[in-house]
mmCIF file of C-alpha atoms in Angstrom:
data_model
loop_
_atom_site.group_PDB
_atom_site.id
_atom_site.type_symbol
_atom_site.label_atom_id
_atom_site.label_comp_id
_atom_site.label_asym_id
_atom_site.label_seq_id
_atom_site.Cartn_x
_atom_site.Cartn_y
_atom_site.Cartn_z
ATOM 1 C CA MET X 1 182.274 37.040 119.898
ATOM 2 C CA THR X 2 179.870 39.920 120.524
ATOM 3 C CA THR X 3 177.898 39.637 123.755
ATOM 4 C CA PRO X 4 174.254 39.064 122.811
ATOM 5 C CA THR X 5 171.529 41.372 124.077
ATOM 6 C CA LEU X 6 168.618 39.852 125.986
ATOM 7 C CA LEU X 7 165.548 42.060 126.248
ATOM 8 C CA VAL X 8 163.118 41.145 129.039
ATOM 9 C CA LEU X 9 159.500 42.269 128.860
ATOM 10 C CA ASP X 10 159.198 42.810 132.579
ATOM 11 C CA ALA X 11 156.791 41.555 135.200
ATOM 12 C CA ASP X 12 157.366 41.431 138.946
ATOM 13 C CA PRO X 13 159.165 39.565 140.316
ATOM 14 C CA LEU X 14 161.894 39.586 137.658
ATOM 15 C CA PRO X 15 163.356 36.280 136.443
ATOM 16 C CA ARG X 16 166.442 34.884 138.147
ATOM 17 C CA LEU X 17 169.080 34.678 135.415
ATOM 18 C CA GLY X 18 172.211 34.498 137.557
ATOM 19 C CA ARG X 19 173.803 31.730 135.484
ATOM 20 C CA LEU X 20 173.833 34.090 132.505
ATOM 21 C CA THR X 21 175.845 36.799 134.302
ATOM 22 C CA GLY X 22 178.682 37.992 132.076
ATOM 23 C CA ARG X 23 177.402 36.007 129.115
ATOM 24 C CA VAL X 24 174.597 38.296 128.024
ATOM 25 C CA ARG X 25 173.693 41.975 128.177
ATOM 26 C CA VAL X 26 170.299 42.162 129.880
ATOM 27 C CA GLU X 27 167.980 45.058 129.117
ATOM 28 C CA HIS X 28 164.439 45.632 130.288
ATOM 29 C CA ALA X 29 161.282 46.981 128.697
ATOM 30 C CA ASP X 30 157.647 47.503 129.511
ATOM 31 C CA ASP X 31 154.680 47.936 127.186
ATOM 32 C CA SER X 32 155.580 51.574 126.505
ATOM 33 C CA THR X 33 159.271 51.019 125.636
ATOM 34 C CA LEU X 34 159.182 47.620 123.937
ATOM 35 C CA ALA X 35 158.848 48.887 120.354
ATOM 36 C CA GLU X 36 161.927 51.136 120.519
ATOM 37 C CA ARG X 37 164.115 48.455 122.137
ATOM 38 C CA LEU X 38 163.128 45.403 120.068
ATOM 39 C CA PRO X 39 165.356 46.166 117.051
ATOM 40 C CA SER X 40 168.549 46.120 119.153
ATOM 41 C CA ALA X 41 167.769 42.817 120.918
ATOM 42 C CA ASP X 42 169.056 39.397 119.900
ATOM 43 C CA VAL X 43 166.651 37.572 122.205
ATOM 44 C CA LEU X 44 163.303 38.594 123.689
ATOM 45 C CA LEU X 45 162.078 36.988 126.897
ATOM 46 C CA VAL X 46 158.361 37.652 127.328
ATOM 47 C CA TRP X 47 158.330 37.354 131.102
ATOM 48 C CA ASP X 48 155.081 39.329 131.306
ATOM 49 C CA PHE X 49 152.978 36.708 129.576
ATOM 50 C CA THR X 50 149.778 38.682 130.211
ATOM 51 C CA SER X 51 151.003 41.517 127.994
ATOM 52 C CA ARG X 52 149.935 41.838 124.375
ATOM 53 C CA ALA X 53 152.576 44.473 123.651
ATOM 54 C CA VAL X 54 154.606 42.192 121.374
ATOM 55 C CA ARG X 55 151.780 42.018 118.841
ATOM 56 C CA ALA X 56 151.675 45.809 118.580
ATOM 57 C CA ALA X 57 155.426 46.432 118.815
ATOM 58 C CA TRP X 58 156.909 43.753 116.555
ATOM 59 C CA PRO X 59 158.851 45.354 113.676
ATOM 60 C CA GLY X 60 157.719 44.392 110.202
ATOM 61 C CA GLU X 61 161.071 45.069 108.509
ATOM 62 C CA GLY X 62 164.595 45.661 109.680
ATOM 63 C CA PRO X 63 166.457 44.358 112.742
ATOM 64 C CA ARG X 64 164.573 42.194 115.193
ATOM 65 C CA PRO X 65 165.285 39.445 117.751
ATOM 66 C CA ARG X 66 166.348 36.098 116.349
ATOM 67 C CA TRP X 67 164.575 34.237 119.126
ATOM 68 C CA VAL X 68 161.499 34.964 121.268
ATOM 69 C CA HIS X 69 160.658 32.922 124.352
ATOM 70 C CA THR X 70 157.418 33.313 126.304
ATOM 71 C CA ALA X 71 157.133 32.178 129.911
ATOM 72 C CA SER X 72 153.736 30.632 129.191
ATOM 73 C CA ALA X 73 152.212 27.679 127.399
ATOM 74 C CA GLY X 74 149.973 29.804 125.176
ATOM 75 C CA VAL X 75 151.476 32.015 122.452
ATOM 76 C CA ASP X 76 148.362 33.764 121.123
ATOM 77 C CA HIS X 77 149.246 36.906 123.085
ATOM 78 C CA LEU X 78 152.370 37.492 121.008
ATOM 79 C CA LEU X 79 151.857 35.889 117.584
ATOM 80 C CA CYS X 80 151.073 38.524 114.964
ATOM 81 C CA PRO X 81 151.283 38.189 111.160
ATOM 82 C CA GLU X 82 154.677 39.937 111.059
ATOM 83 C CA LEU X 83 156.204 37.643 113.676
ATOM 84 C CA ALA X 84 154.628 34.556 112.107
ATOM 85 C CA ALA X 85 156.078 35.477 108.703
ATOM 86 C CA SER X 86 159.568 36.228 110.042
ATOM 87 C CA ASP X 87 162.473 33.831 110.521
ATOM 88 C CA THR X 88 162.470 34.500 114.277
ATOM 89 C CA VAL X 89 162.222 31.319 116.344
ATOM 90 C CA VAL X 90 159.475 31.242 119.003
ATOM 91 C CA THR X 91 159.568 28.916 122.010
ATOM 92 C CA ASN X 92 157.226 28.471 124.963
ATOM 93 C CA ALA X 93 157.187 27.091 128.515
ATOM 94 C CA ARG X 94 155.888 23.676 127.514
ATOM 95 C CA GLY X 95 156.437 21.180 130.326
ATOM 96 C CA VAL X 96 156.324 23.485 133.345
ATOM 97 C CA PHE X 97 152.567 23.584 133.878
ATOM 98 C CA ASP X 98 151.430 20.079 132.853
ATOM 99 C CA ARG X 99 151.275 18.290 136.209
ATOM 100 C CA PRO X 100 150.059 21.259 138.282
ATOM 101 C CA ILE X 101 147.172 21.911 135.890
ATOM 102 C CA ALA X 102 146.296 18.211 135.823
ATOM 103 C CA GLU X 103 146.175 18.177 139.628
ATOM 104 C CA TYR X 104 143.997 21.291 139.607
ATOM 105 C CA VAL X 105 141.535 19.711 137.174
ATOM 106 C CA ALA X 106 141.404 16.546 139.291
ATOM 107 C CA ALA X 107 140.689 18.680 142.362
ATOM 108 C CA LEU X 108 137.788 20.381 140.561
ATOM 109 C CA VAL X 109 136.342 17.072 139.382
ATOM 110 C CA LEU X 110 136.492 15.685 142.925
ATOM 111 C CA ALA X 111 135.047 18.915 144.368
ATOM 112 C CA PHE X 112 132.063 18.725 142.014
ATOM 113 C CA ALA X 113 131.533 15.003 142.518
ATOM 114 C CA LYS X 114 131.696 15.292 146.319
ATOM 115 C CA ASP X 115 129.688 18.557 146.399
ATOM 116 C CA LEU X 116 132.426 20.372 148.328
ATOM 117 C CA PRO X 117 131.281 23.902 147.391
ATOM 118 C CA ARG X 118 127.917 23.303 149.084
ATOM 119 C CA THR X 119 129.576 21.623 152.055
ATOM 120 C CA LEU X 120 131.604 24.791 152.651
ATOM 121 C CA GLU X 121 128.530 26.942 152.107
ATOM 122 C CA PHE X 122 126.484 24.949 154.627
ATOM 123 C CA GLN X 123 129.381 25.082 157.099
ATOM 124 C CA ARG X 124 129.406 28.893 156.902
ATOM 125 C CA GLU X 125 125.647 28.828 157.534
ATOM 126 C CA ARG X 126 126.017 26.281 160.382
ATOM 127 C CA THR X 127 123.560 24.063 158.514
ATOM 128 C CA TRP X 128 123.657 20.276 158.944
ATOM 129 C CA ARG X 129 122.376 18.888 155.641
ATOM 130 C CA HIS X 130 123.204 15.320 154.714
ATOM 131 C CA ARG X 131 123.532 14.584 150.991
ATOM 132 C CA GLU X 132 124.761 11.800 148.750
ATOM 133 C CA SER X 133 127.739 12.414 146.491
ATOM 134 C CA ARG X 134 128.887 10.870 143.219
ATOM 135 C CA LYS X 135 131.526 8.238 142.629
ATOM 136 C CA VAL X 136 134.231 9.477 140.254
ATOM 137 C CA ALA X 137 135.424 6.016 139.229
ATOM 138 C CA GLY X 138 133.451 4.799 136.241
ATOM 139 C CA THR X 139 132.444 8.257 135.015
ATOM 140 C CA ARG X 140 133.443 9.558 131.567
ATOM 141 C CA ALA X 141 135.591 12.542 130.639
ATOM 142 C CA VAL X 142 136.489 14.263 127.386
ATOM 143 C CA VAL X 143 139.725 16.257 127.370
ATOM 144 C CA VAL X 144 139.916 18.659 124.427
ATOM 145 C CA GLY X 145 143.561 19.377 123.641
ATOM 146 C CA SER X 146 146.097 16.595 123.141
ATOM 147 C CA GLY X 147 149.265 18.506 124.043
ATOM 148 C CA PRO X 148 151.273 17.874 127.223
ATOM 149 C CA ILE X 149 148.688 19.564 129.453
ATOM 150 C CA GLY X 150 145.778 17.635 127.963
ATOM 151 C CA ARG X 151 147.682 14.363 128.171
ATOM 152 C CA ALA X 152 148.618 15.011 131.808
ATOM 153 C CA VAL X 153 144.964 15.773 132.617
ATOM 154 C CA ALA X 154 143.839 12.575 130.880
ATOM 155 C CA SER X 155 146.453 10.502 132.719
ATOM 156 C CA THR X 156 145.490 11.937 136.107
ATOM 157 C CA LEU X 157 141.766 11.406 135.572
ATOM 158 C CA THR X 158 142.411 7.870 134.344
ATOM 159 C CA ALA X 159 144.256 7.193 137.611
ATOM 160 C CA LEU X 160 141.043 8.168 139.432
ATOM 161 C CA GLY X 161 139.137 5.546 137.472
ATOM 162 C CA VAL X 162 137.603 7.979 134.987
ATOM 163 C CA LYS X 163 137.142 6.662 131.436
ATOM 164 C CA THR X 164 138.894 9.411 129.521
ATOM 165 C CA ALA X 165 138.877 10.293 125.813
ATOM 166 C CA LEU X 166 141.434 12.712 124.371
ATOM 167 C CA VAL X 167 140.519 14.948 121.415
ATOM 168 C CA GLY X 168 143.159 16.642 119.280
ATOM 169 C CA ARG X 169 143.561 18.548 116.037
ATOM 170 C CA ALA X 170 143.693 15.308 114.023
ATOM 171 C CA PRO X 171 142.999 11.654 114.857
ATOM 172 C CA ARG X 172 145.941 9.418 115.703
ATOM 173 C CA ALA X 173 146.715 6.536 118.019
ATOM 174 C CA GLY X 174 144.978 7.206 121.324
ATOM 175 C CA VAL X 175 143.584 10.563 120.182
ATOM 176 C CA HIS X 176 140.202 11.330 118.621
ATOM 177 C CA GLY X 177 139.815 13.926 115.901
ATOM 178 C CA PRO X 178 137.401 16.898 115.937
ATOM 179 C CA ASP X 179 134.731 14.909 114.082
ATOM 180 C CA ASP X 180 134.267 12.717 117.164
ATOM 181 C CA LEU X 181 133.858 15.590 119.604
ATOM 182 C CA ASP X 182 130.078 16.004 119.601
ATOM 183 C CA ARG X 183 129.531 12.264 119.986
ATOM 184 C CA LEU X 184 131.912 12.170 122.947
ATOM 185 C CA LEU X 185 130.414 15.288 124.542
ATOM 186 C CA ALA X 186 126.967 13.714 124.534
ATOM 187 C CA ARG X 187 128.190 10.915 126.843
ATOM 188 C CA ALA X 188 130.669 12.810 129.029
ATOM 189 C CA ASP X 189 130.292 13.575 132.717
ATOM 190 C CA TRP X 190 133.340 15.868 132.643
ATOM 191 C CA VAL X 191 134.380 18.084 129.732
ATOM 192 C CA ILE X 192 137.860 19.601 130.077
ATOM 193 C CA ALA X 193 139.041 22.338 127.704
ATOM 194 C CA ALA X 194 142.861 22.356 127.500
ATOM 195 C CA ALA X 195 143.384 23.343 123.868
ATOM 196 C CA PRO X 196 145.558 26.176 122.517
ATOM 197 C CA LEU X 197 143.823 29.221 121.068
ATOM 198 C CA THR X 198 143.790 29.063 117.270
ATOM 199 C CA GLU X 199 141.327 30.132 114.613
ATOM 200 C CA SER X 200 139.798 26.639 114.687
ATOM 201 C CA THR X 201 139.391 26.544 118.481
ATOM 202 C CA ARG X 202 138.236 30.116 119.126
ATOM 203 C CA GLY X 203 134.654 30.001 120.444
ATOM 204 C CA MET X 204 134.424 26.236 119.986
ATOM 205 C CA PHE X 205 132.386 25.855 123.185
ATOM 206 C CA ASP X 206 129.264 27.729 122.157
ATOM 207 C CA ALA X 207 125.530 27.338 122.717
ATOM 208 C CA ARG X 208 125.336 24.352 120.382
ATOM 209 C CA ARG X 209 128.158 22.509 122.140
ATOM 210 C CA PHE X 210 126.710 23.159 125.601
ATOM 211 C CA GLY X 211 123.377 21.941 124.262
ATOM 212 C CA VAL X 212 124.980 18.645 123.211
ATOM 213 C CA MET X 213 126.218 17.924 126.743
ATOM 214 C CA GLN X 214 124.280 15.951 129.327
ATOM 215 C CA PRO X 215 122.323 17.869 131.996
ATOM 216 C CA SER X 216 124.547 16.121 134.568
ATOM 217 C CA ALA X 217 127.815 17.180 132.889
ATOM 218 C CA HIS X 218 130.384 19.594 134.309
ATOM 219 C CA PHE X 219 132.626 21.799 132.155
ATOM 220 C CA VAL X 220 136.147 22.947 133.088
ATOM 221 C CA ASN X 221 138.291 25.399 131.112
ATOM 222 C CA VAL X 222 142.037 25.534 131.832
ATOM 223 C CA GLY X 223 143.011 26.309 128.223
ATOM 224 C CA ARG X 224 142.351 29.818 126.972
ATOM 225 C CA GLY X 225 139.419 32.050 127.819
ATOM 226 C CA GLN X 226 138.463 32.614 124.185
ATOM 227 C CA LEU X 227 137.777 28.909 123.681
ATOM 228 C CA VAL X 228 134.433 29.589 125.360
ATOM 229 C CA VAL X 229 131.554 31.820 124.364
ATOM 230 C CA GLU X 230 131.014 33.041 127.901
ATOM 231 C CA GLU X 231 127.469 34.283 127.277
ATOM 232 C CA ALA X 232 126.529 30.819 126.023
ATOM 233 C CA LEU X 233 128.025 29.169 129.110
ATOM 234 C CA ALA X 234 126.134 31.582 131.357
ATOM 235 C CA GLU X 235 122.893 30.716 129.598
ATOM 236 C CA ALA X 236 123.617 26.990 129.840
ATOM 237 C CA LEU X 237 124.120 27.272 133.595
ATOM 238 C CA ARG X 238 121.035 29.432 134.141
ATOM 239 C CA ARG X 239 118.861 27.031 132.139
ATOM 240 C CA ARG X 240 120.469 23.973 133.765
ATOM 241 C CA TRP X 241 121.583 22.574 130.419
ATOM 242 C CA ILE X 242 124.692 21.445 132.313
ATOM 243 C CA ALA X 243 125.179 20.811 136.011
ATOM 244 C CA GLY X 244 128.125 23.121 136.660
ATOM 245 C CA ALA X 245 131.368 24.612 135.411
ATOM 246 C CA ALA X 246 134.757 25.900 136.515
ATOM 247 C CA LEU X 247 136.705 28.602 134.684
ATOM 248 C CA ASP X 248 140.356 29.370 135.352
ATOM 249 C CA VAL X 249 140.790 31.485 132.202
ATOM 250 C CA PHE X 250 138.614 34.229 130.750
ATOM 251 C CA ALA X 251 138.190 36.330 127.632
ATOM 252 C CA THR X 252 139.069 39.405 129.716
ATOM 253 C CA GLU X 253 141.574 39.129 132.561
ATOM 254 C CA PRO X 254 141.386 40.144 135.325
ATOM 255 C CA LEU X 255 137.691 39.317 135.320
ATOM 256 C CA PRO X 256 135.869 42.648 135.780
ATOM 257 C CA PRO X 257 134.078 43.063 139.126
ATOM 258 C CA ASP X 258 130.774 43.632 137.319
ATOM 259 C CA SER X 259 131.013 40.445 135.242
ATOM 260 C CA PRO X 260 127.911 38.241 135.637
ATOM 261 C CA LEU X 261 130.208 35.215 135.794
ATOM 262 C CA TRP X 262 130.968 35.992 139.453
ATOM 263 C CA HIS X 263 127.377 35.255 140.452
ATOM 264 C CA LEU X 264 126.345 32.383 138.191
ATOM 265 C CA PRO X 265 124.905 29.293 139.859
ATOM 266 C CA ASP X 266 127.269 26.322 140.071
ATOM 267 C CA LEU X 267 130.241 28.144 138.552
ATOM 268 C CA ILE X 268 133.668 28.113 140.207
ATOM 269 C CA VAL X 269 135.834 31.106 139.239
ATOM 270 C CA SER X 270 139.595 31.063 139.793
ATOM 271 C CA PRO X 271 142.089 33.766 138.718
ATOM 272 C CA HIS X 272 144.213 31.950 136.085
ATOM 273 C CA MET X 273 146.126 30.034 138.740
ATOM 274 C CA SER X 274 145.718 26.364 137.842
ATOM 275 C CA GLY X 275 149.364 25.955 136.822
ATOM 276 C CA ASP X 276 150.939 28.260 139.389
ATOM 277 C CA THR X 277 152.392 26.199 142.206
ATOM 278 C CA VAL X 278 155.008 27.274 144.750
ATOM 279 C CA GLY X 279 158.294 27.875 142.908
ATOM 280 C CA TRP X 280 156.766 28.067 139.429
ATOM 281 C CA ARG X 281 158.564 31.300 138.508
ATOM 282 C CA ASP X 282 161.915 29.756 139.407
ATOM 283 C CA GLU X 283 161.098 26.805 137.147
ATOM 284 C CA LEU X 284 160.274 29.183 134.305
ATOM 285 C CA GLY X 285 163.552 31.055 134.812
ATOM 286 C CA GLU X 286 165.556 27.837 134.935
ATOM 287 C CA GLN X 287 163.869 26.596 131.770
ATOM 288 C CA PHE X 288 164.789 29.790 129.930
ATOM 289 C CA VAL X 289 168.429 29.598 131.071
ATOM 290 C CA GLU X 290 168.643 26.020 129.770
ATOM 291 C CA LEU X 291 167.169 27.085 126.447
ATOM 292 C CA PHE X 292 169.562 30.042 126.259
ATOM 293 C CA GLU X 293 172.524 27.722 126.696
ATOM 294 C CA LEU X 294 171.304 25.645 123.746
ATOM 295 C CA TRP X 295 170.824 28.788 121.667
ATOM 296 C CA ALA X 296 174.242 30.236 122.566
ATOM 297 C CA ALA X 297 175.903 26.943 121.631
ATOM 298 C CA GLY X 298 174.164 26.892 118.260
ATOM 299 C CA ARG X 299 172.259 23.743 119.150
ATOM 300 C CA PRO X 300 168.597 23.119 118.210
ATOM 301 C CA LEU X 301 166.055 24.582 120.613
ATOM 302 C CA VAL X 302 163.243 22.554 122.137
ATOM 303 C CA ASN X 303 159.653 23.763 122.610
ATOM 304 C CA VAL X 304 159.746 25.436 119.193
ATOM 305 C CA VAL X 305 156.315 26.781 118.241
ATOM 306 C CA ASP X 306 154.858 26.173 114.793
ATOM 307 C CA LYS X 307 153.962 29.802 114.150
ATOM 308 C CA GLN X 308 151.311 28.917 111.594
ATOM 309 C CA ARG X 309 149.518 26.456 113.882
ATOM 310 C CA GLY X 310 150.070 28.491 117.057
ATOM 311 C CA TYR X 311 151.499 25.735 119.276
ATOM 312 C CA VAL X 312 154.351 23.245 119.631
ATOM 313 C CA PRO X 313 153.507 20.240 117.419
ATOM 314 C CA GLY X 314 153.235 16.894 119.162
ATOM 315 C CA HIS X 315 155.421 13.942 118.424
#
């Protein structure tokens, strides 16, 4: 049997693929060499999940990888019409980031409720200013996105005593459909965006949606930056339409130094790190090796993306 060729779209540090030694020919590419090397690859590992090179480099006709795996939950950075129309299988890193992101969201909710940002600010100023904080138990949250990350967020918030509603692409048991979203937003204390980026979710949090929310509500985005119209969020914070927000993802990353988002009142900015806990790269590498073993054995892959929907369908 011919040794398959694995092409890795590089990012430092490189993945640990020791278990595949001798079983696969590993080649490497960056944004500038990807297009010329794609046709000779059997498998593409998109280790640099910040790159959009796959969209530009994917061959329309002729030889191409039979399987593409991205070391990320989102796949919008690589899905292009040619890849979507091909018979190439696409998988993602579903399952690696669920709990870490849920913990990060819970930390933000608690930080807002207990006014921790101002506590740290007053400490730096050596100012003793007593305040009252909010109880989290009994508050209401809406989590938009019913995939594994959204479900983990909902479960974690529920454990804190938060009454949590989950909103997905279509209504089903335990999940509200999009038609319920505005009604739920109007009552929510916490609005969590954890949806994939699709044509139906792009820009879904706009001026109208921020206007629906309560003045006491806080908004958190751990999904994709393009879910949010950032100018509308900035205006909502300046006008106090909502009480605060936290963004871990942005339309442009890294966030430019001159972005007004850095200086908005009551906005917490973090550099796309909500799912990145100690050892996360090793988990991603191990997940890929396990998937490769399924693929090499001719067995069905898990985490297969519906290329028309842009995410792994739920069960």
